[in-house]
Short mmCIF file of C-alpha atoms in Angstrom, two decimals:
data_model
loop_
_atom_site.label_atom_id
_atom_site.label_comp_id
_atom_site.label_asym_id
_atom_site.label_seq_id
_atom_site.Cartn_x
_atom_site.Cartn_y
_atom_site.Cartn_z
CA UNK U 1 -10.70 10.12 29.29
CA UNK U 2 -13.61 9.20 27.04
CA UNK U 3 -13.52 5.73 25.49
CA UNK U 4 -12.49 5.74 21.76
CA UNK U 5 -15.36 4.71 19.47
CA UNK U 6 -14.89 1.21 18.24
CA UNK U 7 -13.41 1.27 14.69
CA UNK U 8 -13.34 -2.20 13.06
CA UNK U 9 -10.49 -2.26 10.60
CA UNK U 10 -7.93 -4.29 8.57
CA UNK U 11 -4.07 -4.09 8.79
CA UNK U 12 -1.88 -3.96 5.83
CA UNK U 13 1.82 -4.86 6.47
CA UNK U 14 4.74 -4.04 4.19
CA UNK U 15 8.00 -5.76 4.54
CA UNK U 16 10.05 -3.78 2.20
CA UNK U 17 13.79 -3.43 1.63
CA UNK U 18 14.43 -0.54 3.80
CA UNK U 19 11.59 -0.86 6.57
CA UNK U 20 8.69 -2.54 7.86
CA UNK U 21 5.37 -0.54 7.64
CA UNK U 22 1.80 -0.96 8.73
CA UNK U 23 -1.35 0.92 7.86
CA UNK U 24 -4.88 0.51 9.52
CA UNK U 25 -7.77 1.05 7.08
CA UNK U 26 -11.27 1.18 8.40
CA UNK U 27 -14.39 0.03 6.77
CA UNK U 28 -14.99 3.25 4.89
CA UNK U 29 -11.59 2.50 3.34
CA UNK U 30 -9.82 5.31 5.18
CA UNK U 31 -6.38 5.06 6.44
CA UNK U 32 -6.35 6.24 10.05
CA UNK U 33 -3.12 4.80 11.56
CA UNK U 34 0.39 4.10 10.19
CA UNK U 35 3.77 3.41 11.65
CA UNK U 36 7.13 1.95 10.68
CA UNK U 37 10.69 0.84 11.56
CA UNK U 38 13.42 1.94 9.38
CA UNK U 39 16.27 -0.74 9.56
CA UNK U 40 19.32 1.34 9.19
CA UNK U 41 17.98 4.02 11.65
CA UNK U 42 16.14 2.09 14.25
CA UNK U 43 18.20 -1.26 14.10
CA UNK U 44 21.68 0.02 13.58
CA UNK U 45 23.02 -3.05 15.31
CA UNK U 46 22.51 -4.99 12.08
CA UNK U 47 24.89 -2.62 10.04
CA UNK U 48 22.79 -2.59 6.89
CA UNK U 49 23.00 0.21 4.20
CA UNK U 50 19.52 0.69 2.53
CA UNK U 51 18.35 -2.47 4.45
CA UNK U 52 21.02 -4.61 2.84
CA UNK U 53 24.35 -5.85 3.03
CA UNK U 54 26.31 -5.77 -0.24
CA UNK U 55 28.95 -8.30 -0.18
CA UNK U 56 32.67 -8.04 -1.37
CA UNK U 57 31.97 -9.40 -4.81
CA UNK U 58 29.40 -6.58 -5.34
CA UNK U 59 26.94 -9.21 -6.74
CA UNK U 60 25.79 -10.89 -3.38
CA UNK U 61 23.16 -8.87 -1.54
CA UNK U 62 21.56 -10.22 1.62
CA UNK U 63 19.46 -9.04 4.69
CA UNK U 64 19.59 -10.53 8.23
CA UNK U 65 16.43 -12.39 8.94
CA UNK U 66 16.39 -11.52 12.50
CA UNK U 67 16.27 -7.79 11.57
CA UNK U 68 12.97 -8.26 9.84
CA UNK U 69 11.59 -10.30 12.99
CA UNK U 70 12.91 -7.57 15.44
CA UNK U 71 11.35 -4.71 13.28
CA UNK U 72 8.09 -6.40 13.72
CA UNK U 73 8.40 -6.68 17.42
CA UNK U 74 9.19 -2.80 17.53
CA UNK U 75 6.24 -1.85 15.27
CA UNK U 76 3.81 -3.89 17.39
CA UNK U 77 5.21 -2.42 20.60
CA UNK U 78 4.80 1.18 19.07
CA UNK U 79 1.28 0.49 18.23
CA UNK U 80 0.50 -0.85 21.74
CA UNK U 81 2.15 2.23 23.49
CA UNK U 82 0.15 4.54 21.11
CA UNK U 83 -3.19 2.77 22.42
CA UNK U 84 -4.07 1.09 19.29
CA UNK U 85 -7.15 -1.19 19.67
CA UNK U 86 -5.86 -4.62 18.32
CA UNK U 87 -9.24 -6.15 19.28
CA UNK U 88 -11.05 -4.09 16.34
CA UNK U 89 -8.71 -5.82 13.66
CA UNK U 90 -10.88 -8.10 11.72
CA UNK U 91 -8.16 -9.31 9.29
CA UNK U 92 -4.70 -8.63 8.28
CA UNK U 93 -2.58 -9.13 5.08
CA UNK U 94 0.87 -7.99 3.94
CA UNK U 95 3.45 -7.76 1.35
CA UNK U 96 7.02 -8.61 1.07
CA UNK U 97 9.87 -7.39 -1.28
CA UNK U 98 9.76 -9.74 -3.99
CA UNK U 99 12.07 -13.02 -4.52
CA UNK U 100 13.85 -12.77 -1.27
CA UNK U 101 14.05 -16.37 0.60
CA UNK U 102 14.05 -17.52 3.94
CA UNK U 103 15.15 -20.93 5.20
CA UNK U 104 13.53 -22.37 8.36
CA UNK U 105 15.80 -24.81 10.13
CA UNK U 106 14.57 -28.18 11.01
CA UNK U 107 12.43 -27.74 14.21
CA UNK U 108 11.60 -24.15 13.45
CA UNK U 109 8.02 -25.18 12.93
CA UNK U 110 7.65 -26.43 16.52
CA UNK U 111 9.15 -23.18 17.96
CA UNK U 112 6.51 -21.24 16.02
CA UNK U 113 3.45 -23.09 17.22
CA UNK U 114 4.75 -22.71 20.93
CA UNK U 115 5.52 -19.01 21.03
CA UNK U 116 5.51 -17.45 24.55
CA UNK U 117 3.49 -14.33 24.88
CA UNK U 118 5.98 -13.16 27.54
CA UNK U 119 8.96 -12.57 25.15
CA UNK U 120 9.47 -10.78 21.85
CA UNK U 121 9.54 -12.77 18.48
CA UNK U 122 13.32 -12.12 17.78
CA UNK U 123 14.46 -13.82 21.16
CA UNK U 124 12.53 -16.83 20.55
CA UNK U 125 13.16 -17.30 16.85
CA UNK U 126 16.95 -16.49 16.70
CA UNK U 127 18.01 -20.12 16.22
CA UNK U 128 15.26 -20.84 13.83
CA UNK U 129 17.19 -20.06 10.50
CA UNK U 130 19.45 -22.37 8.64
CA UNK U 131 20.78 -19.34 6.64
CA UNK U 132 20.96 -16.23 8.71
CA UNK U 133 21.30 -13.92 5.81
CA UNK U 134 18.58 -14.03 3.10
CA UNK U 135 19.38 -13.36 -0.45
CA UNK U 136 17.23 -10.28 -1.66
CA UNK U 137 16.02 -8.91 -4.94
CA UNK U 138 19.06 -6.87 -5.47
CA UNK U 139 21.31 -10.00 -5.56
CA UNK U 140 22.78 -10.78 -9.07
CA UNK U 141 25.17 -13.64 -8.13
CA UNK U 142 23.29 -16.52 -9.76
CA UNK U 143 24.09 -16.23 -13.46
CA UNK U 144 25.47 -19.62 -13.72
CA UNK U 145 22.18 -20.96 -11.99
CA UNK U 146 20.15 -19.03 -14.40
CA UNK U 147 21.88 -20.63 -17.40
CA UNK U 148 21.38 -24.24 -15.75
CA UNK U 149 17.79 -23.59 -15.34
CA UNK U 150 17.08 -22.59 -18.95
CA UNK U 151 19.07 -25.38 -20.41
CA UNK U 152 17.13 -27.86 -18.15
CA UNK U 153 13.75 -26.87 -19.73
CA UNK U 154 14.74 -26.13 -23.37
CA UNK U 155 15.86 -22.49 -23.15
CA UNK U 156 14.77 -18.91 -22.17
CA UNK U 157 11.46 -18.98 -24.16
CA UNK U 158 10.48 -22.26 -22.71
CA UNK U 159 11.00 -21.05 -19.28
CA UNK U 160 9.32 -17.85 -19.83
CA UNK U 161 6.24 -19.74 -21.41
CA UNK U 162 6.23 -22.04 -18.39
CA UNK U 163 6.88 -19.65 -15.51
CA UNK U 164 6.00 -16.13 -16.97
CA UNK U 165 9.74 -14.90 -17.02
CA UNK U 166 13.00 -16.22 -18.37
CA UNK U 167 15.68 -16.87 -15.80
CA UNK U 168 16.58 -13.83 -13.71
CA UNK U 169 19.42 -13.90 -11.18
CA UNK U 170 17.08 -12.16 -8.38
CA UNK U 171 14.45 -14.87 -8.85
CA UNK U 172 14.10 -17.34 -5.94
CA UNK U 173 14.62 -20.67 -7.72
CA UNK U 174 18.14 -19.60 -8.91
CA UNK U 175 18.81 -18.41 -5.30
CA UNK U 176 17.77 -21.57 -3.82
CA UNK U 177 19.88 -23.57 -6.43
CA UNK U 178 23.00 -21.42 -5.38
CA UNK U 179 22.48 -22.14 -1.82
CA UNK U 180 22.17 -26.01 -2.44
CA UNK U 181 25.16 -25.93 -4.45
CA UNK U 182 27.37 -23.79 -2.14
CA UNK U 183 25.97 -24.64 1.25
CA UNK U 184 24.43 -28.11 0.92
CA UNK U 185 24.51 -28.63 4.75
CA UNK U 186 22.25 -25.55 5.47
CA UNK U 187 19.98 -26.73 2.63
CA UNK U 188 19.49 -30.12 3.90
CA UNK U 189 18.97 -28.70 7.38
CA UNK U 190 16.02 -26.71 6.07
CA UNK U 191 12.61 -27.71 6.71
CA UNK U 192 10.69 -25.02 4.96
CA UNK U 193 11.53 -22.28 2.43
CA UNK U 194 9.61 -19.00 2.53
CA UNK U 195 9.38 -16.01 0.42
CA UNK U 196 9.70 -12.72 2.45
CA UNK U 197 5.80 -12.39 2.08
CA UNK U 198 4.90 -16.01 3.23
CA UNK U 199 7.71 -15.75 6.00
CA UNK U 200 5.90 -12.51 7.51
CA UNK U 201 2.45 -14.34 7.33
CA UNK U 202 4.01 -17.22 9.08
CA UNK U 203 5.10 -14.83 12.01
CA UNK U 204 1.42 -13.83 12.41
CA UNK U 205 -0.10 -17.37 11.96
CA UNK U 206 2.54 -19.08 14.37
CA UNK U 207 2.75 -21.80 11.70
CA UNK U 208 4.03 -22.01 8.10
CA UNK U 209 1.92 -19.89 5.60
CA UNK U 210 1.81 -21.19 2.10
CA UNK U 211 3.22 -19.01 -0.73
CA UNK U 212 0.47 -17.19 -2.68
CA UNK U 213 0.12 -17.60 -6.52
CA UNK U 214 1.09 -14.06 -7.28
CA UNK U 215 4.50 -13.86 -5.45
CA UNK U 216 5.10 -17.23 -6.16
CA UNK U 217 5.18 -16.19 -9.76
CA UNK U 218 8.53 -14.34 -9.15
CA UNK U 219 10.39 -17.63 -8.66
CA UNK U 220 11.07 -19.26 -11.97
CA UNK U 221 9.35 -22.17 -10.46
CA UNK U 222 5.58 -21.89 -10.47
CA UNK U 223 3.72 -22.71 -13.84
CA UNK U 224 1.61 -19.71 -14.06
CA UNK U 225 -1.20 -21.27 -16.11
CA UNK U 226 -1.74 -24.44 -14.07
CA UNK U 227 -0.75 -22.62 -10.75
CA UNK U 228 1.58 -25.61 -9.59
CA UNK U 229 5.11 -25.98 -8.94
CA UNK U 230 6.90 -27.08 -12.25
CA UNK U 231 8.67 -30.43 -11.73
CA UNK U 232 11.26 -29.74 -14.24
CA UNK U 233 12.18 -26.27 -12.56
CA UNK U 234 12.25 -27.78 -9.18
CA UNK U 235 14.54 -30.67 -10.37
CA UNK U 236 16.85 -28.26 -12.01
CA UNK U 237 17.22 -26.34 -8.79
CA UNK U 238 17.60 -28.61 -5.74
CA UNK U 239 16.35 -31.96 -4.55
CA UNK U 240 13.27 -32.44 -2.25
CA UNK U 241 12.45 -28.80 -3.18
CA UNK U 242 8.69 -29.38 -3.42
CA UNK U 243 8.29 -30.68 0.12
CA UNK U 244 10.19 -27.58 1.28
CA UNK U 245 7.94 -25.19 -0.54
CA UNK U 246 4.54 -26.96 0.04
CA UNK U 247 1.61 -26.26 -2.48
CA UNK U 248 0.88 -22.56 -3.32
CA UNK U 249 -2.60 -20.91 -2.63
CA UNK U 250 -4.58 -18.26 -4.43
CA UNK U 251 -3.80 -14.98 -3.26
CA UNK U 252 -7.03 -13.90 -1.66
CA UNK U 253 -7.04 -17.09 0.57
CA UNK U 254 -7.61 -16.78 4.15
CA UNK U 255 -4.66 -18.94 5.48
CA UNK U 256 -5.79 -19.00 9.18
CA UNK U 257 -6.16 -16.85 12.22
CA UNK U 258 -3.65 -15.15 14.25
CA UNK U 259 -1.50 -16.97 16.66
CA UNK U 260 -2.49 -16.96 20.40
CA UNK U 261 0.73 -15.14 20.86
CA UNK U 262 -0.71 -11.98 19.43
CA UNK U 263 -4.16 -12.37 21.34
CA UNK U 264 -2.42 -12.82 24.57
CA UNK U 265 0.39 -10.16 24.25
CA UNK U 266 -1.25 -7.53 22.30
CA UNK U 267 -5.07 -8.22 22.57
CA UNK U 268 -5.86 -9.15 18.90
CA UNK U 269 -9.31 -11.03 18.89
CA UNK U 270 -8.82 -14.70 18.43
CA UNK U 271 -11.07 -14.63 15.37
CA UNK U 272 -8.77 -12.09 13.48
CA UNK U 273 -7.91 -13.71 10.11
CA UNK U 274 -4.81 -13.69 8.08
CA UNK U 275 -5.09 -13.40 4.43
CA UNK U 276 -2.22 -14.82 2.36
CA UNK U 277 0.56 -12.13 2.06
CA UNK U 278 1.92 -11.36 -1.36
CA UNK U 279 4.73 -9.41 -3.17
CA UNK U 280 5.17 -5.73 -2.92
CA UNK U 281 4.50 -5.24 -6.59
CA UNK U 282 1.34 -7.23 -6.74
CA UNK U 283 0.09 -5.45 -3.44
CA UNK U 284 0.80 -2.17 -5.06
CA UNK U 285 -1.50 -3.23 -7.95
CA UNK U 286 -4.21 -3.75 -5.42
CA UNK U 287 -3.35 -0.62 -3.68
CA UNK U 288 -3.85 1.34 -7.05
CA UNK U 289 -7.20 -0.56 -7.49
CA UNK U 290 -6.24 -1.37 -11.16
CA UNK U 291 -9.14 -3.21 -13.10
CA UNK U 292 -9.20 -5.40 -16.06
CA UNK U 293 -7.74 -3.46 -19.14
CA UNK U 294 -6.07 -0.94 -16.79
CA UNK U 295 -2.32 0.09 -16.74
CA UNK U 296 -0.29 1.91 -14.11
CA UNK U 297 2.92 3.80 -14.98
CA UNK U 298 5.44 4.62 -12.40
CA UNK U 299 7.51 7.38 -13.69
CA UNK U 300 10.53 7.58 -11.53
CA UNK U 301 14.37 6.97 -11.91
CA UNK U 302 13.40 3.90 -13.83
CA UNK U 303 9.84 3.70 -15.28
CA UNK U 304 7.90 0.65 -14.41
CA UNK U 305 4.62 -0.63 -16.03
CA UNK U 306 1.89 -2.61 -14.16
CA UNK U 307 -0.52 -4.07 -16.57
CA UNK U 308 -3.80 -6.16 -15.86
CA UNK U 309 -3.87 -8.94 -18.38
CA UNK U 310 -6.49 -11.80 -19.18
CA UNK U 311 -4.49 -13.67 -21.76
CA UNK U 312 -0.78 -13.21 -21.16
CA UNK U 313 1.95 -13.96 -23.81
CA UNK U 314 5.18 -14.42 -21.90
CA UNK U 315 8.36 -13.17 -23.59
CA UNK U 316 12.08 -12.74 -23.16
CA UNK U 317 11.47 -9.32 -21.47
CA UNK U 318 9.23 -8.35 -18.55
CA UNK U 319 7.44 -10.51 -16.06
CA UNK U 320 4.00 -12.08 -15.87
CA UNK U 321 2.72 -12.92 -12.56
CA UNK U 322 -0.75 -14.35 -11.46
CA UNK U 323 -3.08 -11.60 -10.34
CA UNK U 324 -3.25 -10.86 -6.75
CA UNK U 325 -6.97 -9.86 -6.96
CA UNK U 326 -8.40 -12.17 -9.68
CA UNK U 327 -7.85 -15.97 -9.59
CA UNK U 328 -8.03 -16.40 -13.30
CA UNK U 329 -6.16 -13.18 -14.44
CA UNK U 330 -2.56 -12.13 -14.72
CA UNK U 331 -0.42 -8.96 -14.19
CA UNK U 332 2.75 -8.02 -15.97
CA UNK U 333 5.67 -5.74 -14.97
CA UNK U 334 7.93 -4.15 -17.50
CA UNK U 335 10.76 -2.02 -16.41
CA UNK U 336 12.63 0.68 -18.38
CA UNK U 337 15.87 1.90 -17.10
CA UNK U 338 16.13 5.23 -18.89
CA UNK U 339 13.39 7.02 -17.03
CA UNK U 340 13.47 10.56 -15.21
CA UNK U 341 17.27 10.85 -15.50
CA UNK U 342 17.04 10.71 -19.21
CA UNK U 343 14.05 13.11 -19.29
CA UNK U 344 16.21 15.54 -17.03
CA UNK U 345 19.05 15.42 -19.28
CA UNK U 346 17.00 16.32 -22.37
CA UNK U 347 15.58 19.04 -20.21
CA UNK U 348 18.88 20.32 -19.52
CA UNK U 349 20.24 20.01 -23.07
CA UNK U 350 17.19 21.08 -25.12
CA UNK U 351 15.10 23.08 -22.67
CA UNK U 352 17.65 25.38 -20.91
CA UNK U 353 17.29 23.22 -17.68
CA UNK U 354 13.67 24.32 -17.30
CA UNK U 355 10.53 22.25 -16.98
CA UNK U 356 8.35 25.09 -18.09
CA UNK U 357 10.41 25.35 -21.27
CA UNK U 358 10.14 21.54 -21.81
CA UNK U 359 6.38 21.73 -21.23
CA UNK U 360 6.18 24.54 -23.81
CA UNK U 361 8.15 22.54 -26.34
CA UNK U 362 5.68 19.71 -25.99
CA UNK U 363 2.79 22.08 -26.42
CA UNK U 364 4.35 23.84 -29.50
CA UNK U 365 5.20 20.65 -31.50
CA UNK U 366 2.38 18.61 -33.15
CA UNK U 367 1.34 15.01 -32.28
CA UNK U 368 3.57 12.74 -34.25
CA UNK U 369 6.40 15.22 -34.43
CA UNK U 370 6.37 15.52 -38.11
CA UNK U 371 7.42 11.88 -38.29
CA UNK U 372 10.52 12.45 -36.41
CA UNK U 373 11.39 9.43 -34.07
CA UNK U 374 14.01 9.14 -31.32
CA UNK U 375 15.49 6.58 -28.97
CA UNK U 376 17.32 7.73 -25.88
CA UNK U 377 19.16 5.12 -23.91
CA UNK U 378 22.26 6.88 -22.05
CA UNK U 379 22.46 3.78 -19.81
CA UNK U 380 22.06 0.23 -21.17
CA UNK U 381 18.23 -0.29 -21.54
CA UNK U 382 16.65 -3.39 -20.40
CA UNK U 383 13.44 -3.40 -22.53
CA UNK U 384 15.04 -3.86 -25.01
CA UNK U 385 18.79 -4.21 -24.55
CA UNK U 386 19.93 -1.15 -26.55
CA UNK U 387 22.38 1.85 -25.55
CA UNK U 388 22.99 5.18 -27.08
CA UNK U 389 20.87 7.78 -29.00
CA UNK U 390 19.13 7.23 -32.28
CA UNK U 391 17.35 9.72 -34.22
CA UNK U 392 15.28 9.08 -37.46
CA UNK U 393 13.55 11.58 -39.84
CA UNK U 394 10.14 10.89 -41.43
CA UNK U 395 11.90 8.86 -44.09
CA UNK U 396 13.42 6.54 -41.51
CA UNK U 397 16.97 7.94 -42.32
CA UNK U 398 19.05 8.25 -39.18
CA UNK U 399 20.09 11.68 -38.59
CA UNK U 400 22.55 13.24 -36.10
CA UNK U 401 20.53 16.06 -34.30
CA UNK U 402 17.03 17.25 -33.89
CA UNK U 403 15.93 20.95 -33.07
CA UNK U 404 15.41 21.46 -29.33
CA UNK U 405 11.70 21.32 -29.44
CA UNK U 406 11.78 18.27 -31.74
CA UNK U 407 14.17 16.48 -29.46
CA UNK U 408 11.86 17.03 -26.44
CA UNK U 409 8.85 15.67 -28.04
CA UNK U 410 10.71 12.74 -29.74
CA UNK U 411 12.08 11.70 -26.10
CA UNK U 412 8.59 11.66 -24.51
CA UNK U 413 6.67 10.22 -27.55
CA UNK U 414 9.40 7.54 -27.99
CA UNK U 415 9.36 6.65 -24.17
CA UNK U 416 5.50 6.14 -24.32
CA UNK U 417 5.43 4.45 -27.63
CA UNK U 418 7.94 1.77 -26.40
CA UNK U 419 5.90 1.20 -23.48
CA UNK U 420 2.78 0.64 -25.33
CA UNK U 421 4.60 -1.68 -27.98
CA UNK U 422 6.25 -3.71 -25.28
CA UNK U 423 3.10 -4.04 -23.20
CA UNK U 424 1.35 -5.27 -26.28
CA UNK U 425 4.07 -7.65 -26.72
CA UNK U 426 3.00 -9.40 -23.45
CA UNK U 427 -0.69 -9.63 -24.53
CA UNK U 428 -1.85 -6.21 -23.36
CA UNK U 429 -4.63 -4.44 -25.27
CA UNK U 430 -6.03 -0.96 -24.78
CA UNK U 431 -9.83 -1.38 -24.21
CA UNK U 432 -12.52 1.23 -24.36
CA UNK U 433 -12.65 1.26 -20.58
CA UNK U 434 -8.78 1.23 -20.00
CA UNK U 435 -7.74 3.88 -17.56
CA UNK U 436 -3.87 4.76 -17.07
CA UNK U 437 -2.85 5.52 -13.70
CA UNK U 438 0.31 7.67 -13.66
CA UNK U 439 2.48 7.89 -10.47
CA UNK U 440 5.93 9.21 -9.63
CA UNK U 441 7.82 12.55 -10.12
CA UNK U 442 6.87 13.04 -13.93
CA UNK U 443 3.21 12.40 -13.19
CA UNK U 444 2.93 16.01 -11.88
CA UNK U 445 3.70 17.37 -15.37
CA UNK U 446 0.49 17.74 -17.28
CA UNK U 447 2.10 17.95 -20.73
CA UNK U 448 3.85 14.80 -20.39
CA UNK U 449 0.53 13.19 -19.38
CA UNK U 450 -1.05 14.58 -22.33
CA UNK U 451 1.36 12.72 -24.51
CA UNK U 452 0.76 9.45 -22.62
CA UNK U 453 -3.05 9.70 -23.19
CA UNK U 454 -2.54 10.42 -26.88
CA UNK U 455 -0.13 7.63 -27.28
CA UNK U 456 -2.08 5.00 -25.59
CA UNK U 457 -5.51 6.47 -26.69
CA UNK U 458 -6.87 6.26 -22.95
CA UNK U 459 -7.41 8.79 -20.25
CA UNK U 460 -4.65 9.28 -17.72
CA UNK U 461 -5.61 9.71 -13.86
CA UNK U 462 -3.30 10.55 -11.03
CA UNK U 463 -3.66 9.34 -7.43
CA UNK U 464 -1.64 9.51 -4.15
CA UNK U 465 0.03 6.05 -4.06
CA UNK U 466 2.27 6.66 -1.20
CA UNK U 467 2.17 3.34 0.67
CA UNK U 468 0.48 1.53 -2.12
CA UNK U 469 1.75 -1.80 -0.96
CA UNK U 470 0.64 -1.48 2.59
CA UNK U 471 -2.68 0.05 1.72
CA UNK U 472 -3.23 -2.54 -1.12
CA UNK U 473 -2.46 -5.34 1.62
CA UNK U 474 -5.12 -3.74 3.86
CA UNK U 475 -7.79 -3.85 0.91
CA UNK U 476 -6.80 -7.42 0.19
CA UNK U 477 -7.34 -8.30 3.89
CA UNK U 478 -11.00 -6.89 3.24
CA UNK U 479 -11.38 -8.85 0.10
CA UNK U 480 -10.36 -12.05 1.82
CA UNK U 481 -12.66 -11.29 4.78
CA UNK U 482 -15.41 -10.69 2.18
CA UNK U 483 -15.01 -13.99 0.50
CA UNK U 484 -11.90 -13.63 -1.77
CA UNK U 485 -12.41 -15.23 -5.11
CA UNK U 486 -16.38 -15.25 -4.74
CA UNK U 487 -16.46 -11.39 -4.69
CA UNK U 488 -15.02 -8.94 -7.03
CA UNK U 489 -12.22 -6.86 -5.53
CA UNK U 490 -13.46 -3.71 -6.99
CA UNK U 491 -16.68 -4.11 -5.25
CA UNK U 492 -14.93 -4.55 -1.74
CA UNK U 493 -12.83 -1.29 -2.30
CA UNK U 494 -15.45 0.79 -4.10
CA UNK U 495 -15.42 3.38 -1.18
CA UNK U 496 -11.72 4.01 -1.38
CA UNK U 497 -10.70 7.42 -2.83
CA UNK U 498 -10.76 7.83 -6.58
CA UNK U 499 -8.02 8.77 -8.74
CA UNK U 500 -8.33 12.21 -10.64
CA UNK U 501 -8.56 12.59 -14.33
CA UNK U 502 -5.47 14.40 -15.48
CA UNK U 503 -5.51 14.04 -19.42
CA UNK U 504 -7.71 12.68 -22.12
CA UNK U 505 -6.64 11.77 -25.62
CA UNK U 506 -6.78 14.60 -28.09
CA UNK U 507 -8.97 14.41 -31.33
CA UNK U 508 -7.10 12.61 -33.83
CA UNK U 509 -4.30 10.99 -31.76
CA UNK U 510 -5.42 7.53 -32.61
CA UNK U 511 -4.79 8.16 -36.42
CA UNK U 512 -1.49 9.79 -35.67
CA UNK U 513 -0.03 6.97 -33.44
CA UNK U 514 -1.65 4.07 -35.30
CA UNK U 515 0.73 5.01 -38.06
CA UNK U 516 3.72 5.83 -35.98
CA UNK U 517 3.66 2.72 -33.63
CA UNK U 518 4.55 0.12 -36.42
CA UNK U 519 7.38 2.46 -37.64
CA UNK U 520 8.78 2.84 -34.13
CA UNK U 521 8.68 -0.97 -33.50
CA UNK U 522 10.51 -1.49 -36.75
CA UNK U 523 13.28 0.88 -36.06
CA UNK U 524 13.70 -0.34 -32.67
CA UNK U 525 14.19 -3.95 -34.21
CA UNK U 526 16.58 -2.46 -36.55
CA UNK U 527 18.71 -0.76 -33.93
CA UNK U 528 18.64 -3.96 -31.79
CA UNK U 529 19.86 -6.17 -34.82
CA UNK U 530 22.72 -3.77 -35.27
CA UNK U 531 24.01 -3.68 -31.75
CA UNK U 532 23.08 -7.36 -30.37
CA UNK U 533 23.55 -10.95 -31.26
CA UNK U 534 20.06 -12.66 -31.11
CA UNK U 535 19.13 -14.35 -27.77
CA UNK U 536 19.67 -18.18 -27.45
#
């Protein structure tokens, strides 16, 4: 059989909630190999559902650390069996589900540095963790610790200004505080605490990898402006925490080369570099190749906004993280719970269960909907905390119903106006070069995208973002290889496939929505003040 031609590449790993995935990307930015291990299906002995264990209280949610290690073993063995040429891998990076934490037992660092190439990783690391089941992002059992942390730094606003987010149950600092309070022996027997991302990087390095700035921003512990751990937050969570975390590093840092374990067992080149791993959301921002002023909108069960920010203004909603691809910039995440299920409900009620009638309703109504505005929150919204349906006519009087076509446009305009208002609340500004990247189910509907373009006053593009965290990790590996902070990320990935233009703002859209947006924001505040006591 003829030798395969050499194909220098970078690997992107994704340690997500339900699986470990890998992609190989060549120098032309083409994905030419991918593989994965699905936890529930391929590792049934761990008894997970959706990659996790939900405990009896329904609040505590964990994953077995050794399951993640064994999944890596399996993926690497599958790659080896397929004939994958590891010697061509110039660098690798990866992503981890955000907020999850791993507790390395005293002495584990020595085991990592002395790995034997004759045995799989999971056999050698089985006694290396002081907490065998890691709390993950779905865990919401730390409300008491959240209130303690906010109180220690002067309230929710103060914590948000310092760390980019108010206290959230899933954020790592609050999870560490719970473990210290409920399991002090395990905490004191811990020599290092990793995020899922830095844990995965440590497996490749054969030594402890530092936490990167971007994923470190999801802990309620990092001062996002100064990029150092906050002494006040550390002190409020647990003693000796700084020495268990060690200093964070820029996300595009080369943190070392692969351990000799991978050289001897799989044939990696000894010079193969490991670029700091980051969180799955930051890695997706890299995979979607967002640039300054851009915004990505994932239109799924819940709608998520990814923003590129230069000057963030933290708030009580949303999250601000350090950018994974630019050392001085930031990214923000905003989540809206009432996404596709709300759109489907209004389609069923007002457009005879038909997307084509739904689209026709958008086309047959004018921009601005004759001044009619609607708020549709069948489940309690988180941005902001409002429930119920509220409709207002052009005079801002609440009305009980709209006609079918008006209802459809009120829903879609309202969803996108809310996204723009809350994005601007975090410091985002639409620029002349702004692109909007739409992904998820509703991104296939051109008429919905037209309203998005009109409300934001910016062109909307679509792209294939399957595996965006893994592909983004491979892109970040190339970025680290090229010199990281010294080279623009956009320059490194310029050969990657370009998104396709789907909608441009209609003539006159700016004037219509400049008048409507302040009205929408004011009515939102009115509903909020009627339904909720003010935050502390």
